[in-house]
Short mmCIF file of C-alpha atoms and ligand atoms in Angstrom, two decimals:
data_model
loop_
_atom_site.label_atom_id
_atom_site.label_comp_id
_atom_site.label_asym_id
_atom_site.label_seq_id
_atom_site.Cartn_x
_atom_site.Cartn_y
_atom_site.Cartn_z
CA MET A 1 0.00 0.00 0.00
CA ALA A 2 1.26 3.50 -0.81
CA GLU A 3 2.27 5.62 2.17
CA ALA A 4 1.99 9.26 3.17
CA ARG A 5 3.12 11.41 6.07
CA ILE A 6 1.47 14.64 7.16
CA ILE A 7 3.12 16.89 9.75
CA ILE A 8 0.88 19.46 11.39
CA ASP A 9 2.59 21.92 13.69
CA ARG A 10 0.38 24.03 15.90
CA ASP A 11 2.62 27.07 15.42
CA TYR A 12 2.53 27.10 11.63
CA GLU A 13 -0.47 29.35 11.30
CA LYS A 14 -1.35 30.45 7.79
CA ALA A 15 -4.48 32.60 8.20
CA THR A 16 -7.70 33.05 10.08
CA VAL A 17 -10.64 31.94 7.99
CA ASN A 18 -13.20 34.61 7.24
CA PRO A 19 -16.54 32.76 7.61
CA LEU A 20 -17.79 34.58 4.50
CA VAL A 21 -15.83 32.09 2.39
CA PHE A 22 -18.70 29.70 3.13
CA GLY A 23 -21.15 31.90 1.24
CA SER A 24 -23.47 30.89 -1.55
CA PHE A 25 -25.48 32.45 -4.35
CA ILE A 26 -29.11 32.61 -5.46
CA GLU A 27 -30.02 34.13 -8.78
CA HIS A 28 -33.35 34.78 -10.42
CA MET A 29 -32.57 31.95 -12.78
CA GLY A 30 -34.22 28.64 -13.59
CA ARG A 31 -35.84 27.15 -10.49
CA ALA A 32 -33.56 28.77 -7.93
CA ILE A 33 -36.27 31.11 -6.68
CA TYR A 34 -39.51 29.84 -8.22
CA THR A 35 -40.14 26.24 -6.99
CA GLY A 36 -36.71 26.37 -5.34
CA ILE A 37 -36.87 28.56 -2.26
CA TYR A 38 -40.32 30.00 -3.08
CA GLU A 39 -43.36 27.90 -3.94
CA PRO A 40 -46.52 29.28 -2.32
CA ASP A 41 -48.71 26.29 -3.17
CA HIS A 42 -46.23 23.72 -1.88
CA PRO A 43 -47.59 21.78 1.14
CA GLU A 44 -44.53 22.78 3.19
CA SER A 45 -44.61 26.49 2.41
CA ASP A 46 -44.76 29.09 5.14
CA GLU A 47 -47.03 32.15 5.26
CA GLN A 48 -44.71 34.01 2.85
CA GLY A 49 -44.56 31.17 0.34
CA PHE A 50 -41.08 29.97 1.27
CA ARG A 51 -40.49 26.22 1.38
CA LYS A 52 -39.77 25.11 4.93
CA ASP A 53 -38.06 21.90 3.81
CA VAL A 54 -35.59 23.98 1.79
CA ILE A 55 -35.08 26.39 4.69
CA GLN A 56 -34.15 23.41 6.84
CA LEU A 57 -31.56 22.13 4.36
CA VAL A 58 -30.07 25.57 3.81
CA LYS A 59 -29.70 25.93 7.59
CA GLU A 60 -27.75 22.68 7.67
CA LEU A 61 -25.18 24.28 5.37
CA ASN A 62 -24.50 27.04 7.87
CA ILE A 63 -24.11 29.71 5.20
CA PRO A 64 -23.15 33.20 6.43
CA ILE A 65 -23.93 35.17 3.24
CA VAL A 66 -25.92 34.70 0.03
CA ARG A 67 -25.25 36.73 -3.11
CA TYR A 68 -28.45 38.02 -4.76
CA PRO A 69 -30.17 38.62 -7.26
CA GLY A 70 -27.61 37.62 -9.93
CA GLY A 71 -25.65 36.66 -11.96
CA ASN A 72 -26.34 37.54 -15.55
CA PHE A 73 -29.94 38.29 -14.56
CA LEU A 74 -28.69 41.30 -12.61
CA SER A 75 -27.56 43.23 -15.66
CA GLY A 76 -31.11 43.73 -16.97
CA TYR A 77 -32.92 43.89 -13.61
CA ARG A 78 -34.92 46.86 -12.36
CA TRP A 79 -34.88 46.35 -8.60
CA THR A 80 -37.98 48.53 -8.21
CA ASP A 81 -40.00 45.82 -10.03
CA GLY A 82 -39.59 43.61 -6.97
CA ILE A 83 -40.99 45.90 -4.25
CA GLY A 84 -44.47 46.86 -3.08
CA PRO A 85 -47.73 44.91 -3.28
CA ARG A 86 -47.12 41.71 -5.21
CA GLU A 87 -50.22 42.10 -7.35
CA ASN A 88 -48.89 45.38 -8.75
CA ARG A 89 -45.50 44.05 -9.77
CA PRO A 90 -44.76 43.75 -13.47
CA THR A 91 -44.06 40.50 -15.27
CA ARG A 92 -41.06 40.95 -17.52
CA LEU A 93 -38.90 39.15 -20.00
CA ASP A 94 -35.57 38.20 -18.48
CA LEU A 95 -33.19 38.45 -21.41
CA ALA A 96 -30.25 36.86 -19.62
CA TRP A 97 -31.94 33.46 -19.33
CA LYS A 98 -34.80 33.93 -21.78
CA SER A 99 -37.32 33.37 -19.03
CA VAL A 100 -40.36 35.15 -17.65
CA GLU A 101 -39.76 37.00 -14.38
CA PRO A 102 -42.94 37.50 -12.33
CA ASN A 103 -41.18 39.56 -9.63
CA GLN A 104 -42.99 37.79 -6.82
CA VAL A 105 -39.74 37.76 -4.85
CA GLY A 106 -37.73 40.97 -4.55
CA ILE A 107 -35.21 42.45 -2.16
CA ASP A 108 -37.63 42.70 0.79
CA GLU A 109 -38.80 39.09 0.59
CA PHE A 110 -35.25 37.91 0.04
CA VAL A 111 -34.05 39.70 3.17
CA ASP A 112 -36.92 38.02 5.07
CA TRP A 113 -35.86 34.65 3.68
CA THR A 114 -32.22 35.16 4.67
CA ARG A 115 -33.33 35.80 8.25
CA LYS A 116 -35.24 32.51 8.23
CA VAL A 117 -32.10 30.62 7.20
CA ASN A 118 -29.73 32.54 9.52
CA THR A 119 -27.76 34.22 6.81
CA LYS A 120 -27.20 37.67 5.29
CA VAL A 121 -27.59 39.19 1.87
CA MET A 122 -24.63 40.07 -0.33
CA ALA A 123 -26.43 42.42 -2.68
CA ALA A 124 -25.53 43.34 -6.23
CA VAL A 125 -26.32 46.47 -8.24
CA ASN A 126 -27.07 46.44 -11.94
CA LEU A 127 -24.27 48.12 -13.87
CA GLY A 128 -25.48 46.78 -17.23
CA THR A 129 -28.74 48.58 -18.02
CA GLY A 130 -28.69 50.17 -14.56
CA THR A 131 -27.22 53.54 -13.64
CA PRO A 132 -25.03 54.65 -10.73
CA GLN A 133 -27.99 56.70 -9.49
CA GLN A 134 -30.25 53.62 -9.37
CA ALA A 135 -27.50 51.79 -7.48
CA GLY A 136 -27.43 54.57 -4.90
CA GLU A 137 -31.21 54.50 -4.61
CA LEU A 138 -31.16 50.79 -3.87
CA VAL A 139 -28.63 51.35 -1.08
CA GLU A 140 -30.85 54.15 0.24
CA TYR A 141 -33.92 51.89 0.10
CA CYS A 142 -32.12 49.12 1.96
CA ASN A 143 -29.86 50.90 4.41
CA HIS A 144 -31.07 54.43 5.12
CA PRO A 145 -32.99 54.66 8.42
CA GLY A 146 -35.87 56.85 7.17
CA GLY A 147 -37.16 60.28 6.30
CA THR A 148 -36.34 60.10 2.57
CA HIS A 149 -38.29 58.91 -0.44
CA TRP A 150 -36.65 55.51 -0.79
CA SER A 151 -36.20 54.69 2.89
CA ASP A 152 -39.79 55.66 3.65
CA LEU A 153 -40.94 53.47 0.78
CA ARG A 154 -39.18 50.53 2.42
CA LYS A 155 -41.03 51.30 5.64
CA LYS A 156 -44.32 51.57 3.78
CA ASN A 157 -43.55 48.16 2.26
CA GLY A 158 -43.38 46.64 5.72
CA HIS A 159 -39.74 46.96 6.80
CA LYS A 160 -39.42 49.66 9.45
CA GLU A 161 -35.83 48.79 10.24
CA PRO A 162 -33.14 49.15 7.56
CA HIS A 163 -32.00 45.89 5.97
CA GLY A 164 -28.42 46.80 6.87
CA ILE A 165 -26.81 45.13 3.86
CA LYS A 166 -23.07 45.46 4.20
CA VAL A 167 -21.48 43.83 1.15
CA TRP A 168 -22.37 45.01 -2.37
CA CYS A 169 -21.23 43.79 -5.78
CA LEU A 170 -20.71 46.43 -8.46
CA GLY A 171 -22.35 44.54 -11.31
CA ASN A 172 -21.74 41.02 -12.58
CA GLU A 173 -19.22 39.61 -15.07
CA MET A 174 -19.00 42.88 -16.96
CA ASP A 175 -15.97 41.53 -18.87
CA GLY A 176 -18.14 38.98 -20.72
CA ASP A 177 -19.77 39.73 -24.07
CA TRP A 178 -22.73 37.57 -22.96
CA GLN A 179 -23.54 40.18 -20.32
CA ILE A 180 -26.43 42.58 -20.97
CA CYS A 181 -24.65 45.88 -21.74
CA HIS A 182 -21.18 44.37 -21.40
CA LEU A 183 -18.49 47.04 -21.01
CA SER A 184 -14.84 47.46 -21.84
CA ALA A 185 -12.50 47.51 -18.83
CA GLU A 186 -12.11 51.31 -19.10
CA ASP A 187 -15.86 51.90 -19.33
CA TYR A 188 -16.60 49.54 -16.46
CA GLY A 189 -13.88 51.15 -14.32
CA LYS A 190 -15.39 54.59 -14.85
CA LYS A 191 -19.00 53.52 -14.34
CA ALA A 192 -18.27 51.40 -11.28
CA LEU A 193 -16.25 54.23 -9.75
CA GLU A 194 -19.18 56.63 -10.02
CA ALA A 195 -21.57 54.00 -8.62
CA ALA A 196 -19.15 53.32 -5.74
CA LYS A 197 -18.94 57.03 -4.89
CA ILE A 198 -22.71 57.41 -4.76
CA MET A 199 -23.22 54.18 -2.81
CA ARG A 200 -20.63 55.16 -0.21
CA TRP A 201 -22.05 58.67 0.08
CA VAL A 202 -25.43 57.09 0.88
CA ASP A 203 -23.92 54.61 3.33
CA PRO A 204 -20.21 54.93 4.18
CA SER A 205 -20.23 51.59 5.98
CA VAL A 206 -20.77 49.45 2.87
CA GLU A 207 -18.08 47.13 1.53
CA LEU A 208 -17.77 47.01 -2.25
CA VAL A 209 -16.78 44.26 -4.66
CA ALA A 210 -15.43 45.13 -8.11
CA CYS A 211 -16.15 42.79 -11.03
CA GLY A 212 -12.95 40.96 -11.78
CA SER A 213 -12.48 38.36 -14.46
CA SER A 214 -15.13 35.75 -15.22
CA GLY A 215 -12.46 33.09 -15.42
CA PRO A 216 -8.85 32.45 -16.36
CA HIS A 217 -10.06 31.40 -19.84
CA MET A 218 -11.02 35.01 -20.66
CA SER A 219 -8.62 36.49 -23.20
CA THR A 220 -8.77 39.72 -21.19
CA PHE A 221 -7.55 38.05 -17.98
CA PRO A 222 -5.64 39.44 -16.07
CA GLU A 223 -5.44 42.72 -18.03
CA TRP A 224 -9.12 43.42 -17.27
CA ASP A 225 -8.38 43.22 -13.56
CA ARG A 226 -5.40 45.53 -13.81
CA VAL A 227 -7.26 48.16 -15.82
CA ILE A 228 -10.41 48.25 -13.70
CA LEU A 229 -8.38 48.40 -10.50
CA GLU A 230 -6.46 51.40 -11.78
CA TYR A 231 -9.83 53.16 -11.48
CA LEU A 232 -11.25 51.33 -8.48
CA TYR A 233 -8.39 50.30 -6.19
CA ASP A 234 -9.04 52.97 -3.58
CA SER A 235 -12.83 52.66 -3.77
CA VAL A 236 -13.42 48.93 -3.36
CA ASP A 237 -12.62 46.27 -0.79
CA TYR A 238 -12.68 43.14 -2.93
CA LEU A 239 -12.01 41.99 -6.46
CA SER A 240 -14.42 39.29 -7.57
CA VAL A 241 -13.44 36.20 -9.55
CA HIS A 242 -15.64 33.44 -10.98
CA ARG A 243 -14.76 29.94 -12.12
CA TYR A 244 -16.71 26.78 -12.95
CA TYR A 245 -15.12 23.39 -13.53
CA GLU A 246 -16.06 20.45 -15.73
CA PRO A 247 -14.19 17.50 -17.15
CA ASP A 248 -12.58 18.39 -20.46
CA ASP A 249 -9.69 15.99 -20.44
CA ASP A 250 -8.87 12.93 -18.34
CA MET A 251 -10.64 12.26 -15.04
CA ASN A 252 -7.49 12.95 -13.04
CA SER A 253 -7.25 16.45 -14.50
CA PHE A 254 -10.84 17.07 -13.43
CA LEU A 255 -10.02 15.80 -9.92
CA ALA A 256 -7.08 18.20 -9.87
CA SER A 257 -9.24 21.26 -10.70
CA PHE A 258 -7.88 22.78 -7.49
CA VAL A 259 -4.57 23.36 -9.32
CA ASP A 260 -6.33 25.66 -11.77
CA MET A 261 -8.22 27.42 -8.98
CA ASP A 262 -5.02 28.09 -7.08
CA TYR A 263 -3.36 29.49 -10.20
CA PHE A 264 -6.37 31.70 -10.88
CA ILE A 265 -6.38 33.08 -7.33
CA LYS A 266 -2.64 33.77 -7.35
CA THR A 267 -2.76 35.48 -10.75
CA ALA A 268 -5.76 37.68 -9.88
CA LEU A 269 -3.96 38.68 -6.68
CA ALA A 270 -0.79 39.43 -8.65
CA ALA A 271 -2.81 41.86 -10.82
CA ALA A 272 -4.28 43.49 -7.69
CA ASP A 273 -0.88 43.71 -6.02
CA TYR A 274 0.67 45.19 -9.13
CA VAL A 275 -1.85 48.04 -8.99
CA ARG A 276 -1.17 48.46 -5.29
CA ALA A 277 2.54 48.82 -6.06
CA LYS A 278 1.87 51.23 -8.92
CA LYS A 279 -0.33 53.38 -6.72
CA ARG A 280 2.12 53.18 -3.81
CA SER A 281 -0.92 52.13 -1.78
CA LYS A 282 -0.78 50.63 1.69
CA LYS A 283 -4.16 49.02 1.26
CA THR A 284 -4.50 45.26 0.68
CA LEU A 285 -7.26 44.15 -1.64
CA TYR A 286 -9.00 40.85 -0.98
CA LEU A 287 -10.66 38.42 -3.35
CA SER A 288 -14.34 37.61 -3.42
CA PHE A 289 -14.53 34.28 -5.25
CA ASP A 290 -18.24 34.84 -5.54
CA GLU A 291 -19.08 32.16 -8.10
CA TRP A 292 -17.41 28.75 -8.03
CA ASN A 293 -18.64 25.24 -8.58
CA ILE A 294 -18.80 22.34 -10.99
CA TRP A 295 -20.90 23.06 -14.06
CA TYR A 296 -21.09 20.83 -17.13
CA GLN A 297 -21.33 23.80 -19.49
CA LYS A 298 -20.64 21.70 -22.56
CA ARG A 299 -24.07 20.11 -22.08
CA GLY A 300 -25.60 23.48 -22.94
CA ILE A 301 -29.28 24.17 -22.13
CA PHE A 302 -28.84 27.69 -20.80
CA HIS A 303 -32.12 28.99 -22.16
CA SER A 304 -35.69 27.78 -22.03
CA GLU A 305 -38.04 27.53 -24.98
CA PRO A 306 -40.72 28.79 -24.93
CA TRP A 307 -40.53 31.68 -22.45
CA LYS A 308 -41.69 30.57 -19.04
CA ILE A 309 -41.42 31.20 -15.30
CA GLY A 310 -38.91 29.03 -13.47
CA PRO A 311 -37.74 26.78 -16.32
CA GLU A 312 -35.42 23.87 -15.53
CA LEU A 313 -32.02 25.35 -16.28
CA ILE A 314 -28.62 23.78 -15.57
CA GLU A 315 -29.93 21.46 -12.86
CA GLU A 316 -26.80 19.37 -12.54
CA ARG A 317 -27.16 15.97 -10.86
CA TYR A 318 -23.88 15.83 -8.98
CA THR A 319 -21.91 12.59 -8.75
CA LEU A 320 -19.57 11.31 -6.08
CA LEU A 321 -16.71 12.37 -8.36
CA ASP A 322 -18.10 15.92 -8.45
CA ALA A 323 -18.22 15.93 -4.64
CA LEU A 324 -14.54 14.99 -4.51
CA VAL A 325 -13.70 17.79 -6.94
CA CYS A 326 -15.75 20.14 -4.78
CA GLY A 327 -13.73 19.02 -1.73
CA GLY A 328 -10.49 19.82 -3.54
CA LEU A 329 -11.73 23.29 -4.46
CA LEU A 330 -12.76 23.92 -0.84
CA CYS A 331 -9.23 22.98 0.23
CA THR A 332 -7.81 25.58 -2.17
CA LEU A 333 -10.12 28.29 -0.89
CA LEU A 334 -8.98 27.55 2.67
CA GLN A 335 -5.32 27.39 1.67
CA ASN A 336 -5.74 30.93 0.33
CA ALA A 337 -7.71 32.18 3.33
CA ASP A 338 -5.24 35.02 3.86
CA ARG A 339 -6.47 36.76 0.69
CA VAL A 340 -9.77 35.06 -0.24
CA ARG A 341 -12.15 36.63 2.24
CA ILE A 342 -15.48 35.92 0.51
CA ALA A 343 -16.50 32.94 -1.61
CA CYS A 344 -19.90 31.85 -2.88
CA LEU A 345 -20.75 28.34 -3.95
CA ALA A 346 -22.83 28.95 -7.06
CA GLN A 347 -25.59 28.33 -6.67
CA LEU A 348 -27.66 27.13 -3.70
CA VAL A 349 -30.91 25.60 -4.89
CA ASN A 350 -31.66 23.71 -8.14
CA VAL A 351 -29.39 25.74 -10.44
CA ILE A 352 -25.95 24.02 -10.24
CA ALA A 353 -26.72 23.53 -6.57
CA PRO A 354 -26.18 21.35 -3.51
CA ILE A 355 -29.96 21.28 -2.91
CA LEU A 356 -32.37 19.89 -5.46
CA THR A 357 -36.13 20.28 -5.18
CA GLU A 358 -39.07 18.59 -6.79
CA ARG A 359 -41.89 20.92 -7.79
CA GLY A 360 -44.63 20.23 -5.24
CA GLY A 361 -42.51 17.44 -3.73
CA LYS A 362 -39.31 16.66 -1.89
CA ALA A 363 -35.94 18.33 -1.50
CA VAL A 364 -32.67 16.39 -1.46
CA ARG A 365 -29.05 16.89 -0.56
CA GLN A 366 -26.88 16.43 -3.62
CA THR A 367 -23.42 14.87 -3.27
CA ILE A 368 -21.59 18.22 -3.15
CA PHE A 369 -23.73 19.17 -0.16
CA TYR A 370 -21.52 17.07 2.11
CA PRO A 371 -17.99 18.43 1.62
CA PHE A 372 -19.40 21.95 1.61
CA GLN A 373 -21.37 21.37 4.80
CA GLN A 374 -18.39 19.86 6.57
CA VAL A 375 -16.00 22.63 5.69
CA SER A 376 -18.60 25.28 6.51
CA LYS A 377 -19.23 23.70 9.88
CA TYR A 378 -15.74 22.58 10.87
CA GLY A 379 -13.48 24.80 8.76
CA ARG A 380 -13.77 27.94 10.87
CA GLY A 381 -10.69 28.92 12.80
CA THR A 382 -7.03 29.13 11.84
CA VAL A 383 -5.67 27.36 8.80
CA LEU A 384 -2.36 25.68 9.56
CA GLU A 385 0.30 24.97 6.99
CA PRO A 386 1.14 21.27 6.99
CA ARG A 387 4.11 19.49 5.44
CA ILE A 388 2.90 16.67 3.26
CA PHE A 389 4.93 13.78 1.95
CA CYS A 390 2.88 11.71 -0.46
CA PRO A 391 3.05 10.18 -3.95
CA GLU A 392 1.89 12.13 -6.98
CA PHE A 393 -0.91 11.21 -9.36
CA ASN A 394 -0.62 11.88 -13.07
CA THR A 395 -2.84 14.34 -14.89
CA ASN A 396 -2.81 15.27 -18.58
CA LYS A 397 -3.33 18.94 -17.83
CA TYR A 398 -1.13 19.59 -14.82
CA GLY A 399 1.43 16.77 -14.91
CA GLY A 400 2.21 15.19 -11.53
CA VAL A 401 0.09 16.52 -8.67
CA PRO A 402 0.35 15.53 -4.97
CA GLN A 403 -2.18 12.79 -4.35
CA LEU A 404 -3.33 14.27 -1.04
CA GLN A 405 -4.85 17.69 -0.56
CA VAL A 406 -4.67 18.49 3.14
CA VAL A 407 -6.01 21.44 5.12
CA PRO A 408 -5.84 21.49 8.93
CA VAL A 409 -8.03 24.06 10.67
CA LEU A 410 -7.47 24.76 14.33
CA ASP A 411 -10.31 26.06 16.47
CA HIS A 412 -8.57 27.51 19.54
CA GLU A 413 -11.82 28.08 21.41
CA LYS A 414 -13.21 24.62 20.91
CA LYS A 415 -9.76 23.11 21.34
CA SER A 416 -10.22 21.06 18.23
CA LEU A 417 -8.28 20.43 15.07
CA ASN A 418 -10.15 19.34 11.95
CA VAL A 419 -8.03 17.94 9.16
CA PHE A 420 -9.65 17.82 5.72
CA VAL A 421 -8.00 15.39 3.34
CA LEU A 422 -8.83 14.57 -0.26
CA ASN A 423 -7.24 11.40 -1.58
CA CYS A 424 -7.12 11.75 -5.37
CA GLY A 425 -5.52 8.33 -5.78
CA GLU A 426 -7.43 5.27 -6.91
CA SER A 427 -6.04 3.14 -4.07
CA PRO A 428 -6.12 3.42 -0.30
CA ILE A 429 -3.13 5.14 1.20
CA SER A 430 -1.63 4.40 4.58
CA THR A 431 -1.19 7.79 6.23
CA GLU A 432 0.71 8.90 9.28
CA LEU A 433 -0.50 12.12 10.89
CA ILE A 434 2.14 13.73 13.08
CA LEU A 435 0.80 16.45 15.36
CA ARG A 436 3.40 18.77 16.85
CA GLY A 437 3.12 21.45 19.51
CA TYR A 438 0.17 20.01 21.43
CA LYS A 439 0.30 18.79 25.00
CA LYS A 440 -2.31 16.21 24.20
CA SER A 441 -4.34 15.25 21.15
CA ASN A 442 -7.00 12.63 20.67
CA PRO A 443 -8.75 11.62 17.47
CA THR A 444 -12.51 11.86 18.02
CA GLU A 445 -14.06 11.59 14.54
CA HIS A 446 -13.18 10.39 11.07
CA GLU A 447 -15.91 10.95 8.48
CA ILE A 448 -15.51 9.75 4.91
CA LEU A 449 -17.23 10.37 1.60
CA ALA A 450 -16.26 7.56 -0.76
CA GLY A 451 -17.74 4.65 -2.68
CA ASP A 452 -17.26 2.10 -5.44
CA ASP A 453 -19.18 4.08 -8.01
CA LEU A 454 -17.80 7.54 -8.74
CA GLY A 455 -20.85 8.17 -10.93
CA ALA A 456 -23.32 7.65 -8.05
CA ILE A 457 -25.81 10.46 -7.44
CA ASN A 458 -28.52 11.29 -4.92
CA SER A 459 -31.96 11.51 -6.46
CA ILE A 460 -35.49 12.19 -5.26
CA ASP A 461 -36.11 8.42 -5.21
CA ASN A 462 -32.75 7.50 -3.71
CA PRO A 463 -31.72 10.55 -1.68
CA ASN A 464 -29.10 8.88 0.52
CA ARG A 465 -27.12 6.86 -1.98
CA VAL A 466 -24.07 9.07 -1.44
CA ARG A 467 -23.52 10.25 2.10
CA LEU A 468 -20.92 10.54 4.80
CA THR A 469 -19.95 7.47 6.75
CA ASN A 470 -17.82 7.02 9.83
CA ALA A 471 -14.49 5.27 9.43
CA GLU A 472 -14.47 1.79 10.96
CA ALA A 473 -11.78 2.87 13.40
CA LEU A 474 -10.31 6.16 14.52
CA PRO A 475 -6.66 6.87 13.69
CA ASP A 476 -4.46 4.65 15.77
CA ALA A 477 -2.15 6.44 18.23
CA ARG A 478 1.49 5.35 17.93
CA ALA A 479 3.97 7.32 20.04
CA ASP A 480 3.47 10.94 18.94
CA SER A 481 1.68 10.15 15.72
CA PHE A 482 -1.54 8.67 14.38
CA GLN A 483 -1.90 6.03 11.73
CA THR A 484 -4.89 5.70 9.43
CA VAL A 485 -5.87 4.46 6.00
CA LEU A 486 -7.54 6.86 3.61
CA PRO A 487 -9.70 5.01 1.06
CA GLY A 488 -9.03 5.48 -2.66
CA TYR A 489 -10.90 8.45 -4.15
CA SER A 490 -12.11 9.74 -0.81
CA TRP A 491 -12.91 12.94 1.03
CA ASN A 492 -12.09 12.79 4.74
CA ARG A 493 -12.56 14.89 7.85
CA ILE A 494 -10.51 13.79 10.83
CA ARG A 495 -11.08 15.62 14.08
CA PHE A 496 -8.73 15.75 17.05
CA SER A 497 -9.47 17.25 20.40
CA THR A 498 -6.33 19.13 21.36
CA ILE A 499 -4.75 20.88 24.32
O1 AHR B 1 -24.33 30.93 -12.07
C1 AHR B 1 -24.77 30.93 -13.39
C2 AHR B 1 -24.18 32.08 -14.20
O2 AHR B 1 -22.81 31.90 -14.35
C3 AHR B 1 -24.30 33.46 -13.60
O3 AHR B 1 -25.50 34.05 -13.89
C4 AHR B 1 -23.18 34.20 -14.24
O4 AHR B 1 -22.68 35.23 -13.43
C5 AHR B 1 -22.16 33.13 -14.55
O5 AHR B 1 -21.72 33.21 -15.85
#
């Protein structure tokens, strides 16, 4: 059996994890809202039409922030369509997804929903068809206490207290020609700067996210990021990046998607740091990786025919293999916790999502639900930098890649160390975990996501086919180290109580 050694020293702290890296995203797209979170005639709906079964599952994911309302949808959205009495709201064509938008959920209802699931809104302003003035008015509607047109309208619409939305995205994927009113980097930089000024004048406490590149595949990457930041560096807090993964070569390259994500993060940061140097600025910019996931884009089906409300769009059925890839990507986000301060799994319900619902029926946890839930629950604290000695696995795209992805997260308060390990190898690997700098450490849990069939999915009829199991035995203590076997193609969480 192949062997590995992982050394985890308590003193080798890398970064404190910002909980906002466990964020997610809900867009007015497909069945994310309509028959996803909102389905008034569903037997489990509450008085506002929100599905209680979905609320329960979202709560399990422990998500601190949800980006809303888009996505590509954002760039043609009039936010005022979604406020006031529902019966007066217009039904419109959504040109981003060629769907019909009934506007039965808007910013007020979404804020209510986020409170039900113990999360917060990460709002986005339309910088496609929208203007900087409209962006400022939305901030005023949401965050101004009262006594003005927009804040009093919010009160009239049933929300006396301000929504208090802190984080705001300045548009969405404005570098992409698929975007409604796509802009050049110069034009976006200028428009976003004016929007940022107005938004901060309305509420100086907001944090702003500039639209960075929609992926490393963009021919404009990383020049787009450099140019826009020359305008925006002093006015924003985060640069956004987006990236979706799918197999386009051998399976091992897909498993190693984390290599690409790490490269993308480092390159986007290099562009940001270049601008910092050029401006002689002391300010550090952080990344908001506010769309990431696995998305089989080559399968197509981005638009519905004919126009309808809540069409089935990009409802991936995630496999065990996808869950392992998701685990690897989560490791990379944590390994970059010093600079990635926000991240959003895109999306949350039905549309490329960990939660899948049946119209009028059940809701299930897809395979990717599990690694995300574990890292969101147990990955808060301080990321430690381990030394890893393990074999490599071969990939067509990236050459030899270490077979184990390992991220230890220390929770000082709870006196616990959670070690997340992805084994990308086909075979089990005998692994020695050496913990240094602790007076005492005891393994208390070892959960595994693995199985014989990497193509296995969870469905409405078989919702628990892929799920976490407990290892047969906890790591075996030998002198100052622990010995365990990590199954082939497996995602693992090993917890130690530590003093
Ligand atoms: O999440 C689906 C879409 O992917 C979003 O609308 C867009 O921002 C991205 O291209």
